[in-house]
Coordinates of C-alpha atoms in Angstrom, one line a residue:
M224 CA 0.0 0.0 0.0
C225 CA 1.2 2.9 -1.9
L226 CA 2.0 4.1 -2.2
R227 CA 1.9 11.1 -2.7
K228 CA 2.9 23.9 -6.5
P229 CA 2.9 28.8 -8.5
I230 CA -1.0 29.0 -8.8
A231 CA -3.0 28.1 -5.5
A232 CA 0.5 27.1 -4.4
A233 CA 1.9 26.2 -1.0
L234 CA 5.0 28.0 -2.1
M235 CA 7.7 28.3 0.5
V236 CA 9.5 31.7 0.5
W237 CA 13.2 31.3 0.7
G238 CA 15.3 33.4 3.1
G239 CA 14.3 36.8 4.7
M240 CA 13.2 37.6 8.2
L241 CA 10.3 35.5 9.4
P242 CA 8.1 36.0 12.4
L243 CA 9.0 33.6 15.2
H244 CA 6.4 31.2 16.5
A245 CA 5.1 31.5 20.0
S246 CA 7.4 30.5 22.8
A247 CA 5.1 27.8 24.1
E248 CA 5.8 24.5 22.4
K249 CA 3.2 23.6 19.8
I250 CA 2.3 19.9 19.8
L251 CA 0.0 18.1 17.3
H252 CA -1.5 14.8 18.4
A253 CA -2.2 12.4 15.5
V254 CA -2.9 8.7 15.1
F255 CA -2.4 5.7 12.8
N256 CA -4.9 2.8 12.6
A257 CA -2.3 0.3 11.7
Q258 CA 1.3 -0.3 12.5
E259 CA 4.1 1.4 10.6
T260 CA 7.0 -0.8 9.3
G261 CA 9.9 1.7 9.4
F262 CA 11.3 4.9 8.0
D263 CA 13.8 4.0 5.3
P264 CA 12.3 5.3 2.1
A265 CA 13.9 2.5 0.1
K266 CA 12.6 -0.3 2.3
V267 CA 8.9 0.5 2.9
A268 CA 5.8 1.0 0.9
D269 CA 2.9 1.4 3.4
V270 CA 1.1 4.7 3.9
Y271 CA 1.7 4.8 7.6
S272 CA 5.5 4.7 7.2
A273 CA 5.3 7.1 4.2
A274 CA 3.4 9.6 6.3
V275 CA 6.4 9.9 8.7
I276 CA 8.9 9.8 5.8
E277 CA 7.2 12.8 4.2
H278 CA 8.0 14.8 7.3
I279 CA 11.6 13.8 7.7
Y280 CA 12.9 13.7 4.1
D281 CA 12.7 16.0 1.1
P282 CA 11.7 14.9 -2.5
L283 CA 13.0 17.0 -5.4
L284 CA 9.5 18.2 -6.1
T285 CA 6.3 18.4 -4.1
F286 CA 2.5 18.8 -4.5
D287 CA 0.6 22.1 -4.1
Y288 CA -1.2 21.8 -0.8
L289 CA -4.3 23.7 -1.9
A290 CA -4.7 23.3 -5.7
R291 CA -7.3 20.9 -7.0
P292 CA -6.6 19.1 -9.4
V293 CA -3.2 18.8 -7.7
K294 CA -0.2 20.4 -9.2
V295 CA 3.5 19.7 -8.9
I296 CA 5.8 22.5 -7.8
P297 CA 9.5 22.8 -6.9
N298 CA 10.5 21.6 -3.4
V299 CA 14.3 21.7 -3.1
T300 CA 14.9 22.8 -6.7
T301 CA 15.1 26.4 -7.9
A302 CA 12.5 25.7 -10.6
M303 CA 10.7 22.9 -12.3
P304 CA 13.1 20.6 -14.3
T305 CA 14.3 21.5 -17.7
V306 CA 13.1 18.7 -20.2
S307 CA 14.8 18.0 -23.5
A308 CA 12.9 18.2 -26.7
D309 CA 12.8 14.4 -27.1
G310 CA 11.4 14.0 -23.5
L311 CA 14.3 11.8 -22.4
S312 CA 16.4 14.1 -20.3
Y313 CA 15.5 16.1 -17.2
T314 CA 17.8 18.6 -15.5
F315 CA 17.3 19.7 -11.9
H316 CA 19.0 22.6 -10.1
L317 CA 19.1 22.3 -6.3
R318 CA 18.8 25.3 -4.0
K319 CA 21.9 26.0 -2.0
G320 CA 22.0 26.0 1.8
I321 CA 19.7 23.1 2.6
Y322 CA 21.1 20.9 5.4
F323 CA 20.4 17.4 6.8
A324 CA 19.3 17.1 10.4
P325 CA 22.1 16.7 12.9
D326 CA 23.3 13.1 13.4
P327 CA 26.4 11.4 14.8
A328 CA 27.1 10.0 11.3
F329 CA 28.1 13.5 10.2
K330 CA 30.8 13.7 13.0
G331 CA 29.7 17.1 14.3
K332 CA 29.7 18.9 10.9
R333 CA 26.8 20.5 9.1
R334 CA 26.0 18.4 6.0
E335 CA 24.6 20.2 3.0
L336 CA 22.2 18.5 0.5
T337 CA 23.8 18.0 -2.9
A338 CA 22.8 16.5 -6.2
A339 CA 25.0 13.5 -5.4
D340 CA 22.5 12.6 -2.6
Y341 CA 19.7 12.1 -5.1
A342 CA 22.0 10.2 -7.4
Y343 CA 22.8 7.9 -4.5
T344 CA 19.2 7.5 -3.5
I345 CA 18.1 6.6 -7.1
K346 CA 20.8 3.9 -7.3
R347 CA 19.9 2.6 -3.9
L348 CA 16.3 2.0 -4.9
S349 CA 17.6 -0.4 -7.5
D350 CA 20.2 -2.1 -5.3
P351 CA 19.3 -5.9 -5.3
S352 CA 20.7 -6.2 -1.7
I353 CA 18.0 -3.7 -0.5
A354 CA 15.2 -5.7 -2.2
S355 CA 13.2 -2.4 -2.3
P356 CA 9.5 -2.7 -2.9
L357 CA 10.1 0.3 -5.2
S358 CA 12.9 -1.3 -7.2
D359 CA 10.9 -0.9 -10.4
T360 CA 10.9 2.9 -10.1
F361 CA 14.0 3.4 -12.2
T362 CA 15.3 0.0 -13.1
N363 CA 14.9 -0.6 -16.9
K364 CA 14.2 3.1 -17.4
L365 CA 17.4 5.1 -16.7
V366 CA 20.2 4.7 -19.3
G367 CA 23.0 2.5 -17.9
L368 CA 21.3 1.6 -14.6
D369 CA 20.4 -2.0 -15.7
A370 CA 24.1 -2.8 -16.3
L371 CA 25.0 -1.6 -12.8
V372 CA 22.2 -3.6 -11.2
K373 CA 23.2 -6.8 -13.2
K374 CA 26.8 -6.5 -11.9
A375 CA 25.4 -6.1 -8.3
A376 CA 23.6 -9.4 -8.6
K377 CA 27.0 -11.1 -8.4
G378 CA 28.2 -9.0 -5.5
K379 CA 27.7 -5.5 -4.1
L380 CA 26.3 -2.5 -6.0
D381 CA 29.1 -0.1 -6.9
Y382 CA 27.7 3.2 -6.0
D383 CA 30.7 5.0 -7.3
A384 CA 30.5 3.5 -10.8
P385 CA 29.3 6.0 -13.4
V386 CA 25.8 5.6 -14.8
A387 CA 25.1 7.5 -18.1
G388 CA 21.6 8.2 -17.1
I389 CA 22.4 9.7 -13.7
Q390 CA 24.8 12.6 -13.9
T391 CA 25.9 15.3 -11.4
P392 CA 27.9 17.8 -13.5
D393 CA 28.2 20.1 -10.4
R394 CA 27.4 20.1 -6.7
Y395 CA 23.8 21.3 -7.3
T396 CA 22.8 19.9 -10.7
L397 CA 21.2 16.5 -11.3
Q398 CA 20.6 15.2 -14.8
L399 CA 18.5 12.1 -15.5
K400 CA 18.4 10.5 -18.9
F401 CA 15.8 7.8 -19.7
K402 CA 15.6 5.2 -22.5
Q403 CA 12.1 6.2 -23.3
P404 CA 9.9 9.2 -22.5
F405 CA 8.7 9.2 -18.8
P406 CA 5.8 11.7 -18.8
S407 CA 4.7 10.9 -15.2
L408 CA 8.2 11.5 -13.8
P409 CA 7.4 14.9 -12.1
Y410 CA 4.4 13.3 -10.3
L411 CA 6.6 10.5 -9.2
L412 CA 9.3 12.8 -7.9
A413 CA 6.8 14.7 -5.8
G414 CA 5.7 11.5 -3.9
S415 CA 7.0 9.8 -0.8
W416 CA 9.7 7.6 -2.1
V417 CA 12.5 9.4 -4.0
E418 CA 13.7 11.2 -0.9
A419 CA 17.3 12.3 -0.5
Q420 CA 19.4 10.1 1.8
A421 CA 22.9 10.7 2.9
R422 CA 25.2 7.9 2.0
E423 CA 27.3 8.2 5.2
V424 CA 24.1 7.8 7.3
V425 CA 23.0 4.7 5.5
E426 CA 26.4 3.1 5.8
A427 CA 26.6 4.1 9.5
Y428 CA 23.4 2.3 10.5
G429 CA 23.7 -0.7 8.1
D430 CA 20.6 -3.0 8.5
N431 CA 19.0 -0.6 11.0
T432 CA 18.2 2.3 8.7
N433 CA 14.5 1.9 9.3
A434 CA 15.0 3.1 12.8
H435 CA 17.4 5.9 11.9
P436 CA 15.9 8.2 9.4
V437 CA 17.9 11.3 8.7
G438 CA 16.7 13.8 6.1
T439 CA 16.5 17.5 5.2
G440 CA 12.8 17.8 5.9
P441 CA 11.1 19.8 8.6
Y442 CA 11.2 17.1 11.3
M443 CA 13.4 14.4 12.8
L444 CA 12.6 11.2 14.7
K445 CA 12.9 11.7 18.4
D446 CA 11.4 8.4 19.6
W447 CA 9.8 5.3 18.1
K448 CA 8.1 2.5 19.9
P449 CA 7.1 0.2 17.0
G450 CA 3.4 -0.4 16.8
N451 CA 2.8 2.0 19.7
S452 CA 4.0 5.5 19.3
I453 CA 6.2 7.8 17.1
S454 CA 7.5 11.2 18.2
L455 CA 8.8 13.8 15.7
V456 CA 10.5 17.1 16.6
R457 CA 11.4 20.1 14.6
N458 CA 14.7 19.7 12.6
P459 CA 16.9 22.5 14.0
N460 CA 18.8 22.6 10.7
F461 CA 15.7 23.1 8.6
R462 CA 15.8 26.0 6.2
R463 CA 13.9 29.2 7.0
E464 CA 10.7 29.3 5.0
A465 CA 7.3 30.8 5.3
F466 CA 3.8 29.8 4.2
H467 CA 2.7 31.6 1.1
Y468 CA -0.6 30.5 -0.5
D469 CA -2.1 31.9 -3.6
A470 CA -5.6 30.8 -2.6
G471 CA -7.7 31.3 -5.7
A472 CA -11.5 31.3 -5.5
S473 CA -12.2 28.6 -2.9
P474 CA -13.5 30.1 0.4
L475 CA -11.7 27.3 2.3
D476 CA -8.5 28.1 0.5
R477 CA -8.9 31.8 1.2
R478 CA -9.4 31.1 4.9
I479 CA -6.3 28.9 5.1
A480 CA -4.3 31.6 3.3
A481 CA -5.5 34.1 5.9
Q482 CA -4.6 31.8 8.7
M483 CA -1.2 30.7 7.5
N484 CA 0.4 33.2 5.1
G485 CA 3.6 34.8 6.5
K486 CA 4.0 32.2 9.3
R487 CA 7.1 30.2 9.6
Y488 CA 6.9 26.7 8.0
P489 CA 6.4 24.5 9.9
Q490 CA 4.5 25.9 12.8
I491 CA 4.2 22.7 14.8
D492 CA 7.2 22.0 17.1
R493 CA 6.4 18.4 17.9
I494 CA 4.2 15.7 16.4
E495 CA 3.0 12.8 18.7
I496 CA 1.6 9.9 16.7
S497 CA -0.2 7.0 18.5
V498 CA -1.1 3.7 17.0
I499 CA -4.7 2.8 17.8
Q500 CA -5.9 -0.1 15.6
E501 CA -9.5 -0.1 16.8
E502 CA -11.9 2.5 15.5
Q503 CA -14.1 3.2 18.5
P504 CA -11.1 4.2 20.8
T505 CA -9.8 6.3 18.0
W506 CA -13.0 8.3 17.8
L507 CA -13.3 8.6 21.5
A508 CA -9.8 10.0 21.7
F509 CA -10.7 12.6 19.0
K510 CA -14.0 13.4 20.6
S511 CA -12.4 14.1 24.0
G512 CA -9.7 16.4 22.4
E513 CA -6.8 14.0 22.9
L514 CA -6.3 13.9 19.2
D515 CA -6.1 17.0 17.1
V516 CA -6.8 15.7 13.6
L517 CA -8.1 12.7 11.7
S518 CA -7.2 13.4 8.1
G519 CA -7.1 10.0 6.5
N520 CA -5.6 6.7 7.7
P521 CA -7.8 7.2 9.7
S522 CA -10.6 9.7 9.1
I523 CA -14.0 9.4 10.8
P524 CA -14.4 5.7 11.5
Q525 CA -16.9 4.1 9.2
P526 CA -19.0 2.4 11.9
L527 CA -19.6 5.8 13.4
I528 CA -20.4 7.7 10.2
R529 CA -24.1 7.9 10.8
Q530 CA -23.6 9.1 14.3
V531 CA -21.3 11.9 13.2
L532 CA -22.6 13.0 9.8
R533 CA -25.9 13.9 8.3
L534 CA -26.0 11.9 5.0
D535 CA -27.9 12.2 1.8
A536 CA -29.0 8.6 1.0
S537 CA -29.3 9.5 -2.7
N538 CA -25.9 11.1 -3.0
P539 CA -22.9 9.9 -1.0
A540 CA -21.0 13.0 -2.1
R541 CA -23.2 15.1 0.1
A542 CA -22.7 15.1 3.9
E543 CA -22.3 17.5 6.8
L544 CA -21.4 17.3 10.5
K545 CA -24.3 16.8 12.8
A546 CA -25.2 19.9 14.9
E547 CA -23.5 18.7 18.1
Y548 CA -20.1 18.7 16.3
R549 CA -20.7 21.9 14.3
E550 CA -21.5 23.7 17.5
R551 CA -18.2 22.6 19.0
G552 CA -16.4 24.1 16.0
I553 CA -15.2 20.7 14.7
Q554 CA -14.0 21.1 11.1
L555 CA -15.0 18.6 8.3
N556 CA -13.2 18.3 5.0
R557 CA -14.2 15.6 2.5
S558 CA -12.9 14.2 -0.7
L559 CA -13.3 11.1 -2.8
E560 CA -10.0 9.2 -2.5
E561 CA -7.6 9.0 -5.4
G562 CA -7.3 5.3 -4.5
I563 CA -9.0 1.9 -4.7
T564 CA -9.7 -1.0 -2.5
F565 CA -9.6 -4.6 -3.8
Y566 CA -9.2 -8.2 -2.8
T567 CA -6.2 -9.7 -4.5
F568 CA -5.6 -13.3 -5.3
N569 CA -2.1 -14.7 -5.2
M570 CA -1.6 -15.9 -8.7
K571 CA 1.2 -18.2 -7.5
D572 CA -1.0 -19.9 -4.9
P573 CA -1.6 -23.6 -5.5
V574 CA -5.3 -23.3 -4.7
V575 CA -6.5 -20.1 -6.2
G576 CA -3.6 -19.1 -8.5
G577 CA -2.7 -20.0 -12.0
F578 CA -4.3 -19.6 -15.5
G579 CA -6.0 -22.9 -16.0
K580 CA -9.6 -22.9 -16.9
D581 CA -10.6 -24.3 -13.5
R582 CA -8.6 -21.7 -11.5
I583 CA -9.9 -18.7 -13.5
A584 CA -13.5 -20.1 -12.9
L585 CA -12.8 -20.4 -9.2
R586 CA -11.7 -16.8 -8.9
R587 CA -14.6 -15.6 -11.0
A588 CA -17.0 -17.6 -8.8
I589 CA -15.6 -16.1 -5.6
A590 CA -16.0 -12.6 -7.1
M591 CA -19.6 -13.3 -8.0
A592 CA -20.3 -14.7 -4.5
F593 CA -19.2 -11.5 -2.8
D594 CA -21.9 -8.8 -2.4
N595 CA -19.9 -5.6 -2.8
G596 CA -23.0 -3.5 -2.7
E597 CA -24.0 -4.9 0.7
T598 CA -20.6 -4.0 2.3
I599 CA -20.8 -0.5 0.8
R600 CA -24.2 0.0 2.5
N601 CA -23.5 -1.7 5.8
I602 CA -19.8 -1.3 6.4
R603 CA -18.9 1.8 4.4
R604 CA -22.3 3.5 5.4
N605 CA -22.6 4.4 1.7
Q606 CA -19.4 6.5 2.0
A607 CA -17.9 4.8 -1.0
V608 CA -18.6 4.0 -4.7
P609 CA -18.0 0.6 -6.4
V610 CA -14.8 0.1 -8.5
Q611 CA -15.2 -1.0 -12.1
Y612 CA -11.8 0.0 -13.4
I613 CA -8.2 -0.3 -12.2
I614 CA -7.9 3.5 -12.3
P615 CA -10.2 5.3 -9.9
P616 CA -12.2 8.5 -10.7
N617 CA -10.4 11.8 -10.5
V618 CA -7.2 10.2 -11.8
A619 CA -6.0 10.6 -15.4
G620 CA -6.9 7.6 -17.5
H621 CA -10.1 6.6 -15.7
N622 CA -12.9 5.3 -17.9
P623 CA -16.3 5.8 -16.2
D624 CA -18.1 3.7 -18.8
F625 CA -16.1 0.5 -18.4
R626 CA -17.6 -2.4 -16.6
A627 CA -15.1 -5.0 -15.4
A628 CA -16.4 -6.3 -12.0
Y629 CA -18.4 -9.5 -12.1
P630 CA -21.9 -8.8 -10.7
F631 CA -23.1 -10.4 -7.6
N632 CA -24.7 -13.7 -8.9
P633 CA -24.3 -16.7 -6.6
P634 CA -26.4 -19.1 -8.8
L635 CA -24.1 -18.3 -11.8
A636 CA -21.1 -18.7 -9.6
N637 CA -22.2 -22.2 -8.5
A638 CA -23.1 -23.2 -12.0
L639 CA -19.6 -22.1 -13.2
L640 CA -17.9 -24.2 -10.5
D641 CA -20.1 -27.2 -11.4
Q642 CA -19.1 -26.8 -15.0
V643 CA -15.3 -26.9 -14.4
G644 CA -15.4 -29.9 -12.0
Y645 CA -15.5 -28.4 -8.5
K646 CA -18.0 -31.0 -7.2
V647 CA -19.7 -30.8 -3.8
G648 CA -18.5 -33.7 -1.6
A649 CA -20.2 -35.6 1.2
D650 CA -19.3 -32.9 3.7
G651 CA -21.1 -30.3 1.8
Y652 CA -18.0 -28.5 0.5
R653 CA -16.5 -28.5 -2.9
D654 CA -13.4 -30.5 -3.9
Q655 CA -10.9 -29.7 -6.6
P656 CA -11.5 -31.1 -10.1
D657 CA -9.0 -33.9 -9.2
G658 CA -11.2 -34.9 -6.2
K659 CA -8.9 -33.5 -3.5
P660 CA -10.3 -31.3 -0.8
F661 CA -9.1 -27.7 -0.6
T662 CA -9.3 -24.6 1.6
V663 CA -8.7 -21.0 0.5
D664 CA -6.1 -19.2 2.6
F665 CA -7.5 -15.8 3.5
V666 CA -5.0 -13.4 5.2
T667 CA -6.8 -10.8 7.3
G668 CA -6.2 -8.5 10.3
P669 CA -7.1 -8.7 14.0
T670 CA -9.4 -5.6 14.4
A671 CA -13.1 -5.4 14.9
I672 CA -13.6 -4.0 11.5
D673 CA -11.6 -6.9 10.0
K674 CA -13.8 -9.4 11.7
Q675 CA -16.9 -7.6 10.3
W676 CA -15.5 -7.9 6.8
N677 CA -14.7 -11.5 7.4
E678 CA -18.3 -12.2 8.2
Y679 CA -19.3 -11.0 4.8
W680 CA -16.6 -13.0 3.1
Q681 CA -17.6 -16.1 5.1
K682 CA -21.1 -15.6 3.7
A683 CA -19.6 -15.4 0.2
F684 CA -17.7 -18.6 0.5
D685 CA -20.7 -20.4 2.0
R686 CA -22.8 -19.4 -1.0
I687 CA -20.5 -21.4 -3.3
K688 CA -19.7 -24.2 -0.7
V689 CA -16.0 -23.4 -0.6
R690 CA -13.9 -23.8 2.6
V691 CA -12.0 -20.8 3.8
D692 CA -9.5 -20.3 6.6
F693 CA -9.1 -16.7 7.9
R694 CA -5.4 -16.4 8.8
V695 CA -5.2 -13.5 11.3
V696 CA -2.0 -11.5 11.3
Q697 CA -0.9 -8.0 12.1
W698 CA -0.7 -5.4 9.2
N699 CA 3.1 -5.5 8.8
E700 CA 2.9 -9.4 8.6
Q701 CA 0.2 -9.1 6.0
A702 CA 2.2 -6.6 3.9
K703 CA 5.2 -9.1 4.0
A704 CA 2.9 -12.0 2.9
L705 CA 1.7 -9.9 0.0
Q706 CA 5.2 -8.9 -1.1
E707 CA 6.5 -12.5 -0.8
C708 CA 3.5 -14.1 -2.6
K709 CA 2.7 -16.2 0.5
Y710 CA -1.1 -16.1 0.8
G711 CA -4.2 -17.1 -1.0
I712 CA -6.5 -14.0 -1.0
A713 CA -6.1 -10.8 1.0
G714 CA -7.6 -7.3 1.2
A715 CA -5.5 -4.4 -0.2
A716 CA -5.8 -0.8 -1.0
W717 CA -3.7 1.6 -3.1
G718 CA -3.7 5.3 -2.8
A719 CA -2.3 7.4 -5.6
D720 CA 1.4 8.4 -5.1
Y721 CA 0.6 10.7 -8.0
P722 CA -2.7 11.4 -9.8
D723 CA -2.0 9.5 -13.0
G724 CA -3.3 6.2 -14.3
E725 CA 0.2 4.8 -14.7
N726 CA 0.5 4.6 -10.9
F727 CA -2.4 2.2 -10.8
M728 CA -1.8 0.2 -14.0
Q729 CA 1.7 -0.7 -12.6
L730 CA 0.0 -2.6 -9.8
L731 CA -0.4 -5.6 -12.2
Y732 CA 2.8 -5.3 -14.2
G733 CA 4.7 -8.6 -14.0
P734 CA 8.2 -7.2 -13.1
N735 CA 6.6 -5.4 -10.1
T736 CA 6.0 -8.8 -8.4
G737 CA 7.5 -8.6 -4.9
G738 CA 6.8 -4.9 -4.8
S739 CA 3.5 -3.2 -5.7
N740 CA 2.1 -6.2 -7.7
Y741 CA 0.5 -7.9 -4.8
A742 CA -1.3 -10.4 -7.0
C743 CA 2.1 -11.7 -8.2
Y744 CA 0.3 -11.5 -11.6
R745 CA 2.2 -12.0 -14.9
S746 CA 0.6 -11.7 -18.2
A747 CA 2.7 -11.2 -21.3
R748 CA -0.1 -9.4 -23.1
Y749 CA -0.7 -7.0 -20.2
D750 CA 3.0 -6.3 -19.7
S751 CA 3.5 -5.5 -23.4
L752 CA 0.6 -3.1 -23.4
Y753 CA 1.8 -1.5 -20.1
E754 CA 5.2 -0.9 -21.6
Q755 CA 3.6 0.8 -24.6
A756 CA 1.3 2.9 -22.4
R757 CA 3.9 4.1 -19.9
V758 CA 5.8 6.2 -22.4
L759 CA 2.6 8.0 -23.6
P760 CA 1.1 11.1 -22.2
D761 CA -2.4 11.2 -21.0
G762 CA -4.8 11.0 -23.9
P763 CA -6.9 8.9 -26.2
E764 CA -4.1 6.6 -27.4
R765 CA -3.0 5.7 -23.9
N766 CA -6.6 5.3 -22.8
R767 CA -7.3 2.7 -25.6
L768 CA -4.3 0.7 -24.2
Y769 CA -5.7 1.0 -20.7
D770 CA -9.1 -0.3 -21.8
Q771 CA -7.4 -3.3 -23.4
M772 CA -5.4 -4.0 -20.2
N773 CA -8.5 -3.8 -18.1
K774 CA -10.2 -6.4 -20.4
I775 CA -7.3 -8.7 -19.9
V776 CA -7.5 -8.4 -16.2
A777 CA -11.3 -8.9 -16.3
G778 CA -10.6 -12.2 -18.1
D779 CA -7.9 -13.4 -15.8
T780 CA -9.5 -12.1 -12.5
P781 CA -6.5 -11.6 -10.3
W782 CA -8.6 -9.2 -8.2
V783 CA -12.1 -8.9 -6.7
Y784 CA -12.9 -5.2 -7.1
G785 CA -13.8 -3.2 -4.0
D786 CA -14.6 0.5 -3.8
V787 CA -13.4 4.0 -3.7
R788 CA -13.9 5.6 -0.3
Y789 CA -14.8 9.1 0.8
T790 CA -12.3 10.5 3.2
N791 CA -14.1 12.4 5.9
G792 CA -11.3 14.3 7.6
V793 CA -11.9 16.1 10.8
A794 CA -9.9 18.5 12.9
Q795 CA -10.4 20.3 16.2
P796 CA -11.4 23.9 16.3
W797 CA -7.9 25.0 17.3
V798 CA -6.3 23.5 14.2
R799 CA -5.4 25.9 11.5
G800 CA -4.7 25.2 7.8
F801 CA -6.7 22.0 7.6
K802 CA -7.6 20.5 4.2
V803 CA -7.5 16.9 3.2
H804 CA -5.0 16.2 0.4
P805 CA -5.4 13.3 -2.0
N806 CA -1.7 12.5 -2.5
F807 CA 0.1 13.4 0.8
N808 CA 0.0 10.6 3.2
A809 CA -0.3 13.1 6.1
I810 CA -0.7 16.9 6.2
W811 CA 0.7 17.6 9.7
R812 CA 3.5 19.9 8.5
F813 CA 1.0 22.3 6.9
L814 CA -1.0 22.8 10.1
D815 CA -0.9 25.1 13.1
V816 CA -2.5 24.7 16.6
Q817 CA -3.8 27.7 18.5
K818 CA -5.4 26.6 21.8

């Protein structure tokens, strides 16, 4: 999972005298509803870890905080990159005077950010010894990188070896040259993963880099109790910047601009993050004022939606806080996620995987036995819309007219299983076509909401007389099982790292198995079309390829499609600058608290 600015821009003004924040320490209390896995950008891919990474490290580019649709703007560069006429080369010029947070690895010296740090970071993502879930980001794309990676397969990656596609002609200039056009590169470089790391820090901490993140971002890690709490404090070496928003026409944006413009960025001195997996305690903590913000992962818990919001049954896009919360000054900000939920089959699994006629029929039958509409009504409280396409609405490449999901139809599902030889045995459950009994391995989580989903899935398997075993594990173990292709079926979600269809179509690209391709799906036809599409800009030609790819996936059925959720973000009255963002994993650095 994962996994994200001049007009309406959250531009940061460089230099100059800035007003100091109040002497009292400003603390923001936030929460995760699942355990993080670590804070090395090359080693993790979950949204919880990414939320922290975004606050510690700096990408080259970033997203405008206010603009919708989202826009990419410079972050540590002097301007947007210069792109060659053929679309193959990108040149970035870094701002001077940006420093890493203090760390013993620097031996007491201030360490300036340079172009070499990004060159190192890019190579490290492709280092076979790291086994990064993001290894596909630049491998097979940058000129000369493949050869370096091939040599590393026989030993260590030589970070000092020259790579034609990664050049640093001077201390502050980075040049990237690709084999083919890469039109989505600016979006990718604004996400959570290509974050500058200092080589000496990585080498100092060896295998323990997940616990020792050191970046040039606004915060640094003070304390981490895995699965329990995370504490971030202001980076004393962070550059002096101020909020400056060009708010445009939106009343909310104008209010945020009035609240924040001219203030030092960031305003919050310390961020305290708790891990609370159950939804009821999360909401009680917010309701009592112990938490300042729920802005996604989690937002308003879905079991409590009807207690907190006034809903329009005919239109899930319309909702408002109930009077009790409005009168308290609670802030609500809503958006349809740029993401999807789905249930993924492990295509390598001996029970549900494979491309034989019987296995495809089994997956289709499972899909037709699951009532997605029922879970949207009863679990999501109608705060979601069904998925019919790999790419969700509001993301370039989405086709609203495509119908890929198999409709809820248990009689047809049973007839299909009968037809391919999954016969019902004396115990009332189906056996495989060879007569052997089988059980579907369903990896799930331990929370109350997981148990609720499992009840609906148990009904689905009962409808087609198929045995299922719910294997309960923690979220980090589930993520590991997905990446290692060691499960039968599991729930998953993908939020846009950047708002382009390529970020979703890559989820089923064969070489991404072990990373973002949780289905471990390999289709030569799909892969070929993906490779054609990824060099094309958004437009009719690329969309035609995307439709063909969706048809292939509908035929093979590596997924059971889920839904696209509404994020119902809330903040306390004393929080300033609050607006849900579709691509950032967390927005804490853009906020202020005035109690």
